[in-house]
Short mmCIF file of C-alpha atoms in Angstrom, two decimals:
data_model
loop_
_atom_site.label_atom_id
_atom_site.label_comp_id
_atom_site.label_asym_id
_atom_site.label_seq_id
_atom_site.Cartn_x
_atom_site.Cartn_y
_atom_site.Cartn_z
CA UNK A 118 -24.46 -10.57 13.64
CA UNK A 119 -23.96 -11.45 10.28
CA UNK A 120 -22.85 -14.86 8.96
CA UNK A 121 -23.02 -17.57 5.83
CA UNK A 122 -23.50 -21.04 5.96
CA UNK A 123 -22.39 -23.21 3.00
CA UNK A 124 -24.28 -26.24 4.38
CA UNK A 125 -22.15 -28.98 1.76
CA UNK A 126 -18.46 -29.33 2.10
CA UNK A 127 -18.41 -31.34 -0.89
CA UNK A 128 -20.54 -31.79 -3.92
CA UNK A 129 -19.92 -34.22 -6.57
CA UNK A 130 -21.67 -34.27 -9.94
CA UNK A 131 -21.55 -35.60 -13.31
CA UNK A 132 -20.34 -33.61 -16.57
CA UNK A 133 -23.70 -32.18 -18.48
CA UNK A 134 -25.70 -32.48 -14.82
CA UNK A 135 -26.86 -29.27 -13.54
CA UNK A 136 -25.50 -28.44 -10.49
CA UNK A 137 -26.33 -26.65 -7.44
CA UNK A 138 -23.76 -25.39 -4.54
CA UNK A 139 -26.35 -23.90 -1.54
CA UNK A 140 -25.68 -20.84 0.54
CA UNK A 141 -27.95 -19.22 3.33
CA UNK A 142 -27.03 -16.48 4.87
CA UNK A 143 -28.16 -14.68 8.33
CA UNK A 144 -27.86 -10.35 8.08
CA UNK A 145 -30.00 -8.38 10.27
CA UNK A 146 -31.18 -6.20 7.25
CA UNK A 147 -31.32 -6.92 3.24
CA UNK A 148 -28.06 -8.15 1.81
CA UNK A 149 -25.64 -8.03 -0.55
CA UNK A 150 -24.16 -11.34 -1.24
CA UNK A 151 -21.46 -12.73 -3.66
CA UNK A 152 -20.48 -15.49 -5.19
CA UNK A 153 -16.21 -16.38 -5.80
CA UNK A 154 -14.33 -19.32 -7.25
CA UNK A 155 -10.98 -20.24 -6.27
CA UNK A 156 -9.13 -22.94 -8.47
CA UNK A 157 -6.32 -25.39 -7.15
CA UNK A 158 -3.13 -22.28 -5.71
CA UNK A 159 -5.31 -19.47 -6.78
CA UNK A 160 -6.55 -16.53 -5.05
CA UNK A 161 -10.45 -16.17 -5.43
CA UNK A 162 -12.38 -14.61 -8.34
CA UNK A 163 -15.34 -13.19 -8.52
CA UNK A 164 -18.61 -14.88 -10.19
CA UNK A 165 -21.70 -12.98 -9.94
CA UNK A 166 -23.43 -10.64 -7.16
CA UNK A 167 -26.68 -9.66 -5.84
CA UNK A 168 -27.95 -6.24 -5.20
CA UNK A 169 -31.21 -5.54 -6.01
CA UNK A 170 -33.94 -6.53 -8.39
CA UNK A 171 -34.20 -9.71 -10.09
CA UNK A 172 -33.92 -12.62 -8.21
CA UNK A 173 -32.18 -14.48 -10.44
CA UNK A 174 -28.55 -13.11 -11.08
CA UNK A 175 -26.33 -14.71 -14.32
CA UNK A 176 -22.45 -14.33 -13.60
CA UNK A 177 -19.34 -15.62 -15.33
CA UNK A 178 -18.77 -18.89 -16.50
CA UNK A 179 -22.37 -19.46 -17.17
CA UNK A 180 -22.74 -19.57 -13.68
CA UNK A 181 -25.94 -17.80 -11.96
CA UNK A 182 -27.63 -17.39 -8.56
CA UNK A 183 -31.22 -17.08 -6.49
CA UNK A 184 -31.64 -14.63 -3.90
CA UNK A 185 -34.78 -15.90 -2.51
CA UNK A 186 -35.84 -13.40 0.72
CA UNK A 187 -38.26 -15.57 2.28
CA UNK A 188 -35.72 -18.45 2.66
CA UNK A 189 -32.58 -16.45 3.40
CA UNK A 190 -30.64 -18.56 0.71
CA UNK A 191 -28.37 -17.44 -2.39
CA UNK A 192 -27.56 -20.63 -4.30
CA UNK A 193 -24.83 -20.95 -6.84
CA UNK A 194 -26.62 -22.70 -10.18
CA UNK A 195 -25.13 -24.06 -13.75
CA UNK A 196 -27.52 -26.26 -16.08
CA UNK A 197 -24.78 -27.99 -17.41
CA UNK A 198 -21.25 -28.93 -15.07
CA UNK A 199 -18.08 -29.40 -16.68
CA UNK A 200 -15.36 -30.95 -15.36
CA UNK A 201 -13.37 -27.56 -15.52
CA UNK A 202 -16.09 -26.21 -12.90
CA UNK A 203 -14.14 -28.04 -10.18
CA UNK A 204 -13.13 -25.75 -7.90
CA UNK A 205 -13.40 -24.67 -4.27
CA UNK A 206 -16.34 -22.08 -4.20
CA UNK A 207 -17.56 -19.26 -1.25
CA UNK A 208 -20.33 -17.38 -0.81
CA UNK A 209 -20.21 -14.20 0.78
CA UNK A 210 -22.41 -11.69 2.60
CA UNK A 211 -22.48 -7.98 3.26
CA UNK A 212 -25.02 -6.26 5.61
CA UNK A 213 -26.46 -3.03 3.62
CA UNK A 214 -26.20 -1.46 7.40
CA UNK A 215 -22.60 -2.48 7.71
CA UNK A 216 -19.85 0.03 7.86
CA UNK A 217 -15.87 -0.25 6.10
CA UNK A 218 -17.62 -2.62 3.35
CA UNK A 219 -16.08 -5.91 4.81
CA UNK A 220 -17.32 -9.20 3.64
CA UNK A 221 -18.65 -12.52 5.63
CA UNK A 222 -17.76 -15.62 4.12
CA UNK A 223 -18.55 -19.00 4.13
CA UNK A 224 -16.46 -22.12 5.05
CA UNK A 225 -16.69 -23.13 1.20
CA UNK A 226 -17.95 -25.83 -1.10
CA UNK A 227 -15.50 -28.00 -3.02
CA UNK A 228 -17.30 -29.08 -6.08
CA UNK A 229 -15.97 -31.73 -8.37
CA UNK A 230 -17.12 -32.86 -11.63
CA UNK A 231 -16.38 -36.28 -13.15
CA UNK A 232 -15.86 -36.83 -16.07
CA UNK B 28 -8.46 -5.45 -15.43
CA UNK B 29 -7.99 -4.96 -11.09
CA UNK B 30 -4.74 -6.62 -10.96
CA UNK B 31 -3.61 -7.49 -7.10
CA UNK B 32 -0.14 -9.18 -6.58
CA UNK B 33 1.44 -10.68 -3.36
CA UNK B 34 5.11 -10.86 -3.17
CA UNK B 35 5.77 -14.69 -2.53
CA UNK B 36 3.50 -17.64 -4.09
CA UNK B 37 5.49 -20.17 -1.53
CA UNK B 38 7.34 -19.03 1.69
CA UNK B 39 9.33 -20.96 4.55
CA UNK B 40 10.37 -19.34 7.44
CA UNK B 41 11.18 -20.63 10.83
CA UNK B 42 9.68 -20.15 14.46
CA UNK B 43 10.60 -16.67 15.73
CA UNK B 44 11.75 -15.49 12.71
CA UNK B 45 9.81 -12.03 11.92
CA UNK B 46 8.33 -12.49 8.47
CA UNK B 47 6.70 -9.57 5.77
CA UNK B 48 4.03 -10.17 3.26
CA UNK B 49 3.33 -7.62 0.80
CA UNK B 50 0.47 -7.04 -1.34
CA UNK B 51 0.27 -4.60 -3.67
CA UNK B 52 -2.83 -3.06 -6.02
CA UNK B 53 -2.92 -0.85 -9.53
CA UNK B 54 -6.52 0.38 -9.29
CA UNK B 55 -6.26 3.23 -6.72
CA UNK B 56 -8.47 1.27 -4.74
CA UNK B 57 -9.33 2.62 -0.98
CA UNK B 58 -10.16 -0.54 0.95
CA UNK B 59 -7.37 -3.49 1.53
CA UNK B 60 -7.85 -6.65 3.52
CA UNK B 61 -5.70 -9.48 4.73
CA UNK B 62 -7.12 -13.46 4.96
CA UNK B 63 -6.07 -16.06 6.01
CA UNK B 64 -7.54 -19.90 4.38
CA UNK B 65 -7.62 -22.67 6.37
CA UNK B 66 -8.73 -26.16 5.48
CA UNK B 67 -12.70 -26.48 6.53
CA UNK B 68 -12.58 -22.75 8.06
CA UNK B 69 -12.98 -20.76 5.00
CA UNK B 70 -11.41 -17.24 4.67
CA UNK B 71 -10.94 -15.52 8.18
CA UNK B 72 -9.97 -11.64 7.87
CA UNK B 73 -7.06 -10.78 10.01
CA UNK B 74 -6.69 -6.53 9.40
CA UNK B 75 -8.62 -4.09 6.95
CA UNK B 76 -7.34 -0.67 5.91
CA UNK B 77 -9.69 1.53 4.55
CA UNK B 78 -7.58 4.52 4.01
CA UNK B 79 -3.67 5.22 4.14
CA UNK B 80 -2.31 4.72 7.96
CA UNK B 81 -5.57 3.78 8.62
CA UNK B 82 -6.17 0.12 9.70
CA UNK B 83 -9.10 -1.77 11.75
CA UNK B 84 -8.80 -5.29 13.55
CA UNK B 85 -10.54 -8.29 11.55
CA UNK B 86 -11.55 -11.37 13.73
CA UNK B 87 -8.24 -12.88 14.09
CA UNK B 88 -5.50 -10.27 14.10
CA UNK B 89 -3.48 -11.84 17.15
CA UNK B 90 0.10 -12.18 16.43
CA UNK B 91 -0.03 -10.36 13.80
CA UNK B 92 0.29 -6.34 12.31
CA UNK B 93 -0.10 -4.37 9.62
CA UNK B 94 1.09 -1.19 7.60
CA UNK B 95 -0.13 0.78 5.07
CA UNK B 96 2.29 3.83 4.31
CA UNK B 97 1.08 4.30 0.42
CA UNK B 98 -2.34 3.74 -0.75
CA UNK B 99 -1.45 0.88 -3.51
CA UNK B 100 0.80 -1.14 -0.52
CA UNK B 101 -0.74 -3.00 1.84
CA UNK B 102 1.85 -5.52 4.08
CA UNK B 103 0.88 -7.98 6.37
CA UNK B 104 4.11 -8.30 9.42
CA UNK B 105 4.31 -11.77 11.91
CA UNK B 106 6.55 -10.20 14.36
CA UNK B 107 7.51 -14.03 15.61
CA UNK B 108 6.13 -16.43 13.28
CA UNK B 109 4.67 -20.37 15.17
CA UNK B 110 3.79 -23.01 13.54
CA UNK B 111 0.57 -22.09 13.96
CA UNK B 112 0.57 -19.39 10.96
CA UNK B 113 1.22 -21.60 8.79
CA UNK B 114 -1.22 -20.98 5.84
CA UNK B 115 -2.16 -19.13 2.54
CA UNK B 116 -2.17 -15.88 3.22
CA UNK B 117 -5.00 -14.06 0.85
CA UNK B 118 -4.90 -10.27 0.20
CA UNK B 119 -7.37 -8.55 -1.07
CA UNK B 120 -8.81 -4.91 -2.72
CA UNK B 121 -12.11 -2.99 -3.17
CA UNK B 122 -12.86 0.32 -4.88
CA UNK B 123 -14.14 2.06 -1.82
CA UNK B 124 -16.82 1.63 1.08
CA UNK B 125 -19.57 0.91 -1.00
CA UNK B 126 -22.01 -2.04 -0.08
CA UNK B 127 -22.15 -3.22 -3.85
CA UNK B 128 -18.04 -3.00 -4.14
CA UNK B 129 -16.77 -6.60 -5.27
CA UNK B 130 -13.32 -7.19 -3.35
CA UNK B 131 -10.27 -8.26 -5.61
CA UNK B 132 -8.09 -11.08 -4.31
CA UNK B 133 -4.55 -11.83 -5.24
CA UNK B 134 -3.20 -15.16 -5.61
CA UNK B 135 -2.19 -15.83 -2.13
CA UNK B 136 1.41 -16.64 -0.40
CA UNK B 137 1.33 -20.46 0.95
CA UNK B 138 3.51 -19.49 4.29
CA UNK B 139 5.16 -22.45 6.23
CA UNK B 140 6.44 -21.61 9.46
CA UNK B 141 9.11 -24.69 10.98
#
């Protein structure tokens, strides 16, 4: 079975800190996993994916993300928050074995930035 | 740009009443999906369609159906809306069946069932 775990319902951080919202993810092959933001009465967008190669993927926003195999974990990285980086944010996962494409998501990580 | 609209941002119906959500792509996509968002649940998928007429069951697709008579249309039916479906209401659109495919979301319909 496939599945995500988003192990923080909240993160709070300070403007310029780097932040860090943590995914891990259980597939019973390699993955594919995503990364999508939703602001306050939005639908989601998308940030950044992994698919092969480097381990370290750079998205939008100056967002980027980890894949690191040996701990099952794809987390969602910035060097520098800003207070318009508060948002509600999911991981998702998609088994290279599965069929129809659908994704697994996480519960989601609401991440606010003080000023 | 993908651009994926849903026919109501807000929407109030009452119990029993049987209610339609439509959701409707440009991109000539293949693959559609209806979520629903729940506070501390995350995004639970409810029906896929992967081709015209075609349509699979998500996790939660009790008390609800779907239909998908043109490719760019997907609609999302409550045949007698509860309480209990209140929610937002995400649809959703990928390119085709491909594992690296990102998935396109719309801006969701907040539904209130009284």
């Amino acid at each position: 079975a496939q599945s995500v775990a988003q192990p923080e319902d909240q993160v709070n951080v300070a403007e310029g800190n780097p932040l860090t919202v943590k995914c891990t993810y259980s597939v019973s092959g390699n993955p594919y996993l995503f990364w999508y933001v939703q602001y306050p009465n939005r639908g989601l967008q998308f940030l950044l994916k992994y698919i092969t190669g480097d381990n370290l993927v750079k998205g939008s926003y100056g967002f980027e993300a980890e894949f690191n195999k040996s701990q099952t974990s794809f987390h969602l990285k910035k060097p520098s928050a800003l207070v318009s980086d508060s948002a509600l944010y999911f991981c998702a996962v998609r088994d290279r074995g599965s069929t129809l494409g659908r994704l697994y998501f996480g519960r989601g990580t609401q991440l606010t930035v003080w000023p | 740009d993908v651009k994926v609209t849903q026919s109501s941002r807000y929407l109030v119906k009452r119990t029993g009443e049987k209610v339609f959500l439509e959701c409707v792509q440009d991109m000539d996509h293949e693959n559609m999906f209806w979520y629903r968002q729940d506070p501390g649940l995350g995004l639970r998928l409810i029906y896929f369609s992967y081709d015209v007429k075609m349509k699979e069951k998500g996790d939660i697709p009790e008390g609800y159906s779907v239909s998908r008579e043109k490719k760019e249309r997907f609609s999302l039916i409550l045949e007698s809306a509860s309480t209990n479906q209140t929610s937002m209401y995400l649809c959703a659109s990928q390119p085709g069946q491909s594992r690296t495919d990102t998935q396109y979301f719309g801006p969701g319909t907040r539904l209130t069932v009284l």
